[in-house]
Amino acid sequence: QVQLVESGGGLVRPGDSLRLSCAVSGRTISTLPMAWFRQAPGKGREFVAGVKRGPSTTYTTNSVKGRFTVSRDNGKNMGYLQMNSLKPEDTAVYYCALGTGSPIVSSLSLESTWDYWGQGTQVTVSA
């Protein structure tokens, strides 16, 4: 059984940083794409960042570009989302996702691309 467990969320002030982690069990991630989504209150789930098989092949949505960095450690079967210069509009539940195929770039933002999901971790940015 594949399980994804996010951690690292919390309450921070604008301008602070957080590092989210995603621990994967039940499947080796080294050949699989990973992604982070978020869902703010009253809104749909939004793609934030993704990393394909190679750790250097990453993608981030425009609203977080230059502030968020997605990475992976295949040896530890872990994914990460480093979030810097946090803003109130970054407040959301953040979800880690794992795919089993080789998605094209244009499909990374689609929830249907991803096969496994974590339970989410709350990030609140407030003064």
mmCIF file of C-alpha atoms in Angstrom:
data_model
loop_
_atom_site.group_PDB
_atom_site.id
_atom_site.type_symbol
_atom_site.label_atom_id
_atom_site.label_comp_id
_atom_site.label_asym_id
_atom_site.label_seq_id
_atom_site.Cartn_x
_atom_site.Cartn_y
_atom_site.Cartn_z
ATOM 1 C CA GLN A 1 0.000 0.000 0.000
ATOM 2 C CA VAL A 2 1.387 3.348 -1.032
ATOM 3 C CA GLN A 3 1.247 6.071 1.580
ATOM 4 C CA LEU A 4 2.319 9.694 1.450
ATOM 5 C CA VAL A 5 2.694 11.654 4.657
ATOM 6 C CA GLU A 6 3.314 15.386 4.634
ATOM 7 C CA SER A 7 4.881 17.291 7.504
ATOM 8 C CA GLY A 8 6.380 20.674 8.228
ATOM 9 C CA GLY A 9 3.348 22.915 8.033
ATOM 10 C CA GLY A 10 2.520 25.522 10.622
ATOM 11 C CA LEU A 11 1.688 29.116 11.450
ATOM 12 C CA VAL A 12 4.247 31.646 10.293
ATOM 13 C CA ARG A 13 4.480 35.381 9.656
ATOM 14 C CA PRO A 14 4.755 36.993 6.228
ATOM 15 C CA GLY A 15 8.308 36.764 4.958
ATOM 16 C CA ASP A 16 9.091 33.611 6.907
ATOM 17 C CA SER A 17 10.134 30.273 5.480
ATOM 18 C CA LEU A 18 8.909 26.721 5.840
ATOM 19 C CA ARG A 19 10.076 23.417 4.489
ATOM 20 C CA LEU A 20 7.459 20.787 3.797
ATOM 21 C CA SER A 21 8.408 17.138 3.613
ATOM 22 C CA CYS A 22 6.652 14.227 1.985
ATOM 23 C CA ALA A 23 7.567 10.750 3.172
ATOM 24 C CA VAL A 24 6.593 7.979 0.762
ATOM 25 C CA SER A 25 6.214 4.340 1.714
ATOM 26 C CA GLY A 26 5.115 1.318 -0.278
ATOM 27 C CA ARG A 27 6.714 2.457 -3.530
ATOM 28 C CA THR A 28 10.198 3.523 -4.595
ATOM 29 C CA ILE A 29 10.000 7.045 -5.942
ATOM 30 C CA SER A 30 13.219 7.155 -7.938
ATOM 31 C CA THR A 31 11.495 6.690 -11.314
ATOM 32 C CA LEU A 32 8.273 8.491 -10.463
ATOM 33 C CA PRO A 33 7.172 12.121 -10.748
ATOM 34 C CA MET A 34 6.121 14.022 -7.637
ATOM 35 C CA ALA A 35 4.144 17.199 -7.117
ATOM 36 C CA TRP A 36 2.802 19.599 -4.547
ATOM 37 C CA PHE A 37 -0.685 21.063 -4.682
ATOM 38 C CA ARG A 38 -2.481 23.380 -2.318
ATOM 39 C CA GLN A 39 -6.052 24.206 -1.482
ATOM 40 C CA ALA A 40 -7.050 27.472 0.103
ATOM 41 C CA PRO A 41 -10.373 27.841 1.945
ATOM 42 C CA GLY A 42 -13.238 27.995 -0.498
ATOM 43 C CA LYS A 43 -11.045 27.289 -3.517
ATOM 44 C CA GLY A 44 -10.125 24.315 -5.639
ATOM 45 C CA ARG A 45 -6.875 22.398 -5.454
ATOM 46 C CA GLU A 46 -4.057 24.246 -7.212
ATOM 47 C CA PHE A 47 -0.802 22.914 -8.632
ATOM 48 C CA VAL A 48 2.201 24.466 -6.913
ATOM 49 C CA ALA A 49 5.278 22.590 -8.068
ATOM 50 C CA GLY A 50 6.398 19.325 -9.573
ATOM 51 C CA VAL A 51 9.531 17.339 -10.128
ATOM 52 C CA LYS A 52 9.911 14.658 -12.758
ATOM 53 C CA ARG A 53 12.164 11.639 -12.539
ATOM 54 C CA GLY A 54 15.335 13.645 -12.677
ATOM 55 C CA PRO A 55 15.803 15.903 -9.641
ATOM 56 C CA SER A 56 16.766 18.826 -11.808
ATOM 57 C CA THR A 57 13.597 18.745 -13.894
ATOM 58 C CA THR A 58 11.303 20.910 -11.818
ATOM 59 C CA TYR A 59 8.300 23.090 -12.472
ATOM 60 C CA THR A 60 6.641 25.770 -10.344
ATOM 61 C CA THR A 61 3.508 27.778 -10.864
ATOM 62 C CA ASN A 62 4.028 31.458 -11.597
ATOM 63 C CA SER A 63 2.657 32.692 -8.283
ATOM 64 C CA VAL A 64 5.432 30.966 -6.328
ATOM 65 C CA LYS A 65 8.247 31.118 -8.849
ATOM 66 C CA GLY A 66 11.433 32.428 -7.251
ATOM 67 C CA ARG A 67 10.083 31.770 -3.750
ATOM 68 C CA PHE A 68 9.331 28.024 -3.665
ATOM 69 C CA THR A 69 11.692 25.224 -4.586
ATOM 70 C CA VAL A 70 10.669 21.611 -5.094
ATOM 71 C CA SER A 71 13.166 18.815 -4.640
ATOM 72 C CA ARG A 72 13.457 15.131 -3.958
ATOM 73 C CA ASP A 73 15.789 12.706 -2.244
ATOM 74 C CA ASN A 74 15.382 9.364 -3.945
ATOM 75 C CA GLY A 75 17.657 7.669 -1.444
ATOM 76 C CA LYS A 76 15.350 8.645 1.392
ATOM 77 C CA ASN A 77 12.154 8.257 -0.649
ATOM 78 C CA MET A 78 11.263 11.822 0.267
ATOM 79 C CA GLY A 79 9.969 14.909 -1.476
ATOM 80 C CA TYR A 80 10.375 18.484 -0.274
ATOM 81 C CA LEU A 81 8.922 21.910 -0.840
ATOM 82 C CA GLN A 82 11.048 24.787 0.394
ATOM 83 C CA MET A 83 8.904 27.883 0.773
ATOM 84 C CA ASN A 84 10.547 31.264 1.262
ATOM 85 C CA SER A 85 9.163 34.781 1.512
ATOM 86 C CA LEU A 86 5.767 33.438 2.454
ATOM 87 C CA LYS A 87 2.730 35.617 1.873
ATOM 88 C CA PRO A 88 -0.766 35.512 3.393
ATOM 89 C CA GLU A 89 -2.092 34.297 0.047
ATOM 90 C CA ASP A 90 0.053 31.171 0.435
ATOM 91 C CA THR A 91 -2.225 30.060 3.252
ATOM 92 C CA ALA A 92 -3.655 26.673 2.321
ATOM 93 C CA VAL A 93 -3.553 22.966 2.954
ATOM 94 C CA TYR A 94 -0.581 21.601 1.039
ATOM 95 C CA TYR A 95 -0.720 18.139 -0.501
ATOM 96 C CA CYS A 96 1.994 15.903 -1.824
ATOM 97 C CA ALA A 97 1.200 13.749 -4.851
ATOM 98 C CA LEU A 98 2.923 10.869 -6.601
ATOM 99 C CA GLY A 99 2.443 9.742 -10.169
ATOM 100 C CA THR A 100 3.186 6.457 -11.879
ATOM 101 C CA GLY A 101 3.590 7.575 -15.468
ATOM 102 C CA SER A 102 5.642 10.074 -17.434
ATOM 103 C CA PRO A 103 3.408 13.120 -17.593
ATOM 104 C CA ILE A 104 3.931 15.827 -20.132
ATOM 105 C CA VAL A 105 4.477 19.304 -18.787
ATOM 106 C CA SER A 106 1.003 20.506 -19.685
ATOM 107 C CA SER A 107 -0.585 17.757 -17.589
ATOM 108 C CA LEU A 108 1.351 18.371 -14.384
ATOM 109 C CA SER A 109 -1.281 20.762 -13.067
ATOM 110 C CA LEU A 110 -4.123 18.270 -13.494
ATOM 111 C CA GLU A 111 -5.209 16.348 -10.426
ATOM 112 C CA SER A 112 -6.009 13.354 -12.631
ATOM 113 C CA THR A 113 -2.308 13.038 -13.513
ATOM 114 C CA TRP A 114 -1.466 11.981 -9.983
ATOM 115 C CA ASP A 115 -2.221 8.564 -8.553
ATOM 116 C CA TYR A 116 -1.434 8.883 -4.883
ATOM 117 C CA TRP A 117 -2.061 11.723 -2.435
ATOM 118 C CA GLY A 118 -1.129 12.590 1.091
ATOM 119 C CA GLN A 119 -3.545 13.835 3.717
ATOM 120 C CA GLY A 120 -2.229 17.384 3.584
ATOM 121 C CA THR A 121 -0.504 19.762 5.973
ATOM 122 C CA GLN A 122 -1.819 23.194 6.935
ATOM 123 C CA VAL A 123 0.257 26.266 6.197
ATOM 124 C CA THR A 124 -1.012 29.535 7.624
ATOM 125 C CA VAL A 125 0.725 32.817 6.920
ATOM 126 C CA SER A 126 -0.534 35.628 9.101
ATOM 127 C CA ALA A 127 0.794 38.680 10.881
#
